[in-house]
PDB file of C-alpha atoms in Angstrom:
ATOM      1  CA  UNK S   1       0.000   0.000   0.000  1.00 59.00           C
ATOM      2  CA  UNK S   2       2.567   2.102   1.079  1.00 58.00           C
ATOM      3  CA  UNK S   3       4.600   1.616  -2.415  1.00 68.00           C
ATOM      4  CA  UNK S   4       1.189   2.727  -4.197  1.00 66.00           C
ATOM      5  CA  UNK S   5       0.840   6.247  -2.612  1.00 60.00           C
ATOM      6  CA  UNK S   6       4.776   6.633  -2.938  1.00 67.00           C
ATOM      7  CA  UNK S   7       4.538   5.552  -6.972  1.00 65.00           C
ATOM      8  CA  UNK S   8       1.547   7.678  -7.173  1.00 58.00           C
ATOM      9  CA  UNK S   9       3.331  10.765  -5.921  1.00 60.00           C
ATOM     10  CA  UNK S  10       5.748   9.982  -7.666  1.00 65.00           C
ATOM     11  CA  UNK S  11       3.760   9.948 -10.900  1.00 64.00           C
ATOM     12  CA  UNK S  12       1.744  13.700  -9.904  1.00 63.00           C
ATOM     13  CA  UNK S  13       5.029  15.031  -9.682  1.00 64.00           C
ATOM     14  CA  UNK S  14       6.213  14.238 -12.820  1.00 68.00           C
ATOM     15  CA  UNK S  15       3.673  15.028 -14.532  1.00 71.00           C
ATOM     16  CA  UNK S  16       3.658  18.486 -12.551  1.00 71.00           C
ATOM     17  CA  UNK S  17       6.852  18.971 -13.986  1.00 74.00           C
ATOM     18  CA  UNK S  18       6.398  17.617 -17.108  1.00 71.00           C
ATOM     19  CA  UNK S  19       2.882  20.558 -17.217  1.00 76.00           C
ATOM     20  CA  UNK S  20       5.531  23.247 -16.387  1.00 80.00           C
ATOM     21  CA  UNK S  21       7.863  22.206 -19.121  1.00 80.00           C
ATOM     22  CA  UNK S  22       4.975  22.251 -21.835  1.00 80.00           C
ATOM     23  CA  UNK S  23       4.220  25.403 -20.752  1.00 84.00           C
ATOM     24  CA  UNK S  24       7.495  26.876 -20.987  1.00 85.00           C
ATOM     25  CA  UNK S  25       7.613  25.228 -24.011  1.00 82.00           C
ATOM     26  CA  UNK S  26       4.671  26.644 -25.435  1.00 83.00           C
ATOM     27  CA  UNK S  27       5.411  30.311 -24.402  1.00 86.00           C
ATOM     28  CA  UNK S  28       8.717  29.854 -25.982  1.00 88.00           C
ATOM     29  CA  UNK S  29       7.108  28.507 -29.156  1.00 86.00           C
ATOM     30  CA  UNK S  30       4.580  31.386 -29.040  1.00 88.00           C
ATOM     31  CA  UNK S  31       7.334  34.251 -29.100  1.00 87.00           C
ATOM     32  CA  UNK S  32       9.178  32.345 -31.476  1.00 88.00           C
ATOM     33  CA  UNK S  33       6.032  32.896 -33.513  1.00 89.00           C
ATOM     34  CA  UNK S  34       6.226  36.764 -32.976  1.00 87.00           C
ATOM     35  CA  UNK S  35       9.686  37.063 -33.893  1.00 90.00           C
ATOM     36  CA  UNK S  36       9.397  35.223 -37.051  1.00 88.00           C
ATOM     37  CA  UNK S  37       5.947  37.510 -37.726  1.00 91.00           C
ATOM     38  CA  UNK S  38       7.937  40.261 -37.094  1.00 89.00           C
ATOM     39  CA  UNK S  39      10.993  39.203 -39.521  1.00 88.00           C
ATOM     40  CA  UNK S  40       8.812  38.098 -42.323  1.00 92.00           C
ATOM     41  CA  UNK S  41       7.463  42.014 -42.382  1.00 91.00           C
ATOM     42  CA  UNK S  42      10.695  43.370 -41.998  1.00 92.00           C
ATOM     43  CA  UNK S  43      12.220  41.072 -44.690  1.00 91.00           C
ATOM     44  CA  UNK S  44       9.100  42.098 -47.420  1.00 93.00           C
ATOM     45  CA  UNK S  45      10.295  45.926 -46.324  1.00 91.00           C
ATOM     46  CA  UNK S  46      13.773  45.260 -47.240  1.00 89.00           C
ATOM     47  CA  UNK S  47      12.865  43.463 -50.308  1.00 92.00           C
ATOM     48  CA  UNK S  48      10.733  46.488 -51.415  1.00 92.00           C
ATOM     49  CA  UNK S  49      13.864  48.927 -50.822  1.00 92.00           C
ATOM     50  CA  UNK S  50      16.312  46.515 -52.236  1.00 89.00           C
ATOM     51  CA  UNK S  51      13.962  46.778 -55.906  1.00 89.00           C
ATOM     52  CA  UNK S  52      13.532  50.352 -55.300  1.00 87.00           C
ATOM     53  CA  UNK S  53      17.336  50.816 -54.943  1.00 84.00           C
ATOM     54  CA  UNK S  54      17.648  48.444 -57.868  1.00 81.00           C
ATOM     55  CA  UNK S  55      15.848  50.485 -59.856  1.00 79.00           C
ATOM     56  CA  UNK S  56      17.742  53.284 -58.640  1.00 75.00           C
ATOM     57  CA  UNK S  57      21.206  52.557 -59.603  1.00 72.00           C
ATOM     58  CA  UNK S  58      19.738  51.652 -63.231  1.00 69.00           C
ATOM     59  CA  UNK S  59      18.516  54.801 -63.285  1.00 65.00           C
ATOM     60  CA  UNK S  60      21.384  56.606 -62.610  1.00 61.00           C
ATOM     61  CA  UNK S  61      24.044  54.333 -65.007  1.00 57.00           C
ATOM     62  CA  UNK S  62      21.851  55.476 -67.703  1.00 58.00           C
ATOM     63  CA  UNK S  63      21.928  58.751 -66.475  1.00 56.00           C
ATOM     64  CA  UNK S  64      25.716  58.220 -65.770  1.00 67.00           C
ATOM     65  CA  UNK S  65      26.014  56.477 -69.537  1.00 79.00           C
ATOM     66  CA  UNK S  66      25.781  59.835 -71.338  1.00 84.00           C
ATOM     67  CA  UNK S  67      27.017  63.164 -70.187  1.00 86.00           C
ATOM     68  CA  UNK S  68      25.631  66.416 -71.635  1.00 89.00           C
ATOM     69  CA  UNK S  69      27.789  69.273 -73.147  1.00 89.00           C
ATOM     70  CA  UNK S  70      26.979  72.076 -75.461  1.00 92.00           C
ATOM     71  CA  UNK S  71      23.864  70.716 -76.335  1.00 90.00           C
ATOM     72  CA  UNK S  72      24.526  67.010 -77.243  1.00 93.00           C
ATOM     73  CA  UNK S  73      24.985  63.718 -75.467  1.00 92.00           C
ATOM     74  CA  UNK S  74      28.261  61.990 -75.011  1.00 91.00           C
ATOM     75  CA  UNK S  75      28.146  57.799 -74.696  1.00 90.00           C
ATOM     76  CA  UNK S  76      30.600  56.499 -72.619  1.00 87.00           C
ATOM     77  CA  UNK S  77      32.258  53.368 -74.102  1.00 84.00           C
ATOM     78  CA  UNK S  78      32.713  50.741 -71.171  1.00 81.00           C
ATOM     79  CA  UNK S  79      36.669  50.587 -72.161  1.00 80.00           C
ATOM     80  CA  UNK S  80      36.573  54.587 -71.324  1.00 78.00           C
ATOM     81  CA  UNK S  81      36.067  57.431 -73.296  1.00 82.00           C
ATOM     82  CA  UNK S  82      33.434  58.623 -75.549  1.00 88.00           C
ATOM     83  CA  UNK S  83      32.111  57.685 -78.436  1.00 89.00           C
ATOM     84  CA  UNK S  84      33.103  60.060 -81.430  1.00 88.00           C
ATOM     85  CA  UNK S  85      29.584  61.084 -82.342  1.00 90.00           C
ATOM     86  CA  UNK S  86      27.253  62.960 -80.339  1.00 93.00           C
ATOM     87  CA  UNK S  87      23.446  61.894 -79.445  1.00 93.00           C
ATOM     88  CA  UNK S  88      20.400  64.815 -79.660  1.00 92.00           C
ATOM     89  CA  UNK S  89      20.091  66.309 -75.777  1.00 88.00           C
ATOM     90  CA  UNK S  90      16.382  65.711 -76.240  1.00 90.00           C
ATOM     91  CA  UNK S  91      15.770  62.651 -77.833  1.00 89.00           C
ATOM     92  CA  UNK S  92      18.703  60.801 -77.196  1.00 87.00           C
ATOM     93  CA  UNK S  93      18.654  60.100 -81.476  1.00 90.00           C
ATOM     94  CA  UNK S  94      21.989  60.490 -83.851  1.00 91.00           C
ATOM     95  CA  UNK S  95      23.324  64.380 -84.887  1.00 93.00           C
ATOM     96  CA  UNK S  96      25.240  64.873 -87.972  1.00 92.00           C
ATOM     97  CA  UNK S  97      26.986  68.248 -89.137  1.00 91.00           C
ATOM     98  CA  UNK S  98      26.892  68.662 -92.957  1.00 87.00           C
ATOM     99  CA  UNK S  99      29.852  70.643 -93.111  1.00 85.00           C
ATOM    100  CA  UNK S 100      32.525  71.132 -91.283  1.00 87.00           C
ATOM    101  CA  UNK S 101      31.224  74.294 -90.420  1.00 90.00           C
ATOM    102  CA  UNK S 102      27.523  73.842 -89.959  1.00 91.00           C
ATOM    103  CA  UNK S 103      26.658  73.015 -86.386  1.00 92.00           C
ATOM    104  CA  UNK S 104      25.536  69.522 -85.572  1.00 92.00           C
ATOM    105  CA  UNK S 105      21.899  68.461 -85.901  1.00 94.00           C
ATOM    106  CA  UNK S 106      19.688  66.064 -85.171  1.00 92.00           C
ATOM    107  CA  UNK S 107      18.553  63.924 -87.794  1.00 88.00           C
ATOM    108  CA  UNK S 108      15.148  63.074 -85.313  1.00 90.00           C
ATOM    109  CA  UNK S 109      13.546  66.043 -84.052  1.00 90.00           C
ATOM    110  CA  UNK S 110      16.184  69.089 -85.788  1.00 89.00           C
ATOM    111  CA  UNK S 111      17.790  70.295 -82.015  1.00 92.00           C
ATOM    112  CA  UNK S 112      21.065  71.884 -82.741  1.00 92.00           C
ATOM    113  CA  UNK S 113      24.238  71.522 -80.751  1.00 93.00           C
ATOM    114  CA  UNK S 114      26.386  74.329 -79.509  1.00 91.00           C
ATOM    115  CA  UNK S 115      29.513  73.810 -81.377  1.00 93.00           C
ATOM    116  CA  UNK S 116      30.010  72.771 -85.444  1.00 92.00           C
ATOM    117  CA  UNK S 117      31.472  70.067 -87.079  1.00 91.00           C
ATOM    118  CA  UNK S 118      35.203  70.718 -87.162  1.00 93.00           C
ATOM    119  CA  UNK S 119      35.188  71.488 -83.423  1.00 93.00           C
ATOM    120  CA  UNK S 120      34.227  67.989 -82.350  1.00 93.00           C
ATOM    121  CA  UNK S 121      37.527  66.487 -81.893  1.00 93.00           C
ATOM    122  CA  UNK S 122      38.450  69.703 -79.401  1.00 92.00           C
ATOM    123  CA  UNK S 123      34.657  69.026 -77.655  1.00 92.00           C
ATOM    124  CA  UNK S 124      35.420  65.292 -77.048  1.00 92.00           C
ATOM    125  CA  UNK S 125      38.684  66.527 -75.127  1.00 91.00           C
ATOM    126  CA  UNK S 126      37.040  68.956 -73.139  1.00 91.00           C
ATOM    127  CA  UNK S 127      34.576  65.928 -72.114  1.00 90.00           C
ATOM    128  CA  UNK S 128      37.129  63.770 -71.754  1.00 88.00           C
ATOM    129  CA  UNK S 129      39.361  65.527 -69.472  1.00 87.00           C
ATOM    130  CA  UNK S 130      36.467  67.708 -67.644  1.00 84.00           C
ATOM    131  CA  UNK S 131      34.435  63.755 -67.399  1.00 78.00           C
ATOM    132  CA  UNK S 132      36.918  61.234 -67.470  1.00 68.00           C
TER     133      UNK S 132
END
């Protein structure tokens, strides 16, 4: 008799203990829960700023691709420098100079560039060395 009530005391207190342990278990489980809420939010913010950054820094190398001066567009070429023709300031399309002395044009919308044909090669320096 006596080895029944000790077992059976035995048995309330573990399962006393074993209670407490679920129960520790389960708050531990439920903040778990909160912290992973809270980093799934936090990780859809910081994949919205990483696209808007993205889109960003395209932005600005195609910005960065073609520098302005006296009215026309300079390309970069990725080995550095410029390309040797110049692109309309306004629609970004092809100019051409007729003569050396008539001023570039563009062959898309008719925009004129500050400086004529025969100057080119001393505009393309002055990018150069004021862009390079």
């Amino acid at each position: 008799m006596l080895s029944m009530i000790e077992k059976l005391i035995n048995e309330h207190g573990s399962s006393a203990i074993l209670k407490e342990r679920l129960e520790l278990i389960n708050d531990k489980y439920e903040a778990l829960e909160g912290k992973l809420e809270n980093s799934e939010k936090e990780n859809r913010l910081l994949r919205q700023e990483l696209e808007l950054l993205k889109s960003q820094v395209k932005t600005q190398k195609i910005e960065q691709a073609y520098i302005e001066y006296k009215g026309a567009k300079f390309k970069r070429k990725p080995s550095g420098g410029f390309e040797d023709s110049p692109y309309c300031f306004k629609c970004n399309g092809g100019m051409f100079a007729l003569e050396d002395f008539m001023p570039f044009v563009c062959g898309a919308c008719g925009s004129t560039a500050g400086f004529k044909g025969n100057q080119l090669r001393s505009v393309l320096n002055e990018v150069e060395n004021e862009y390079a």
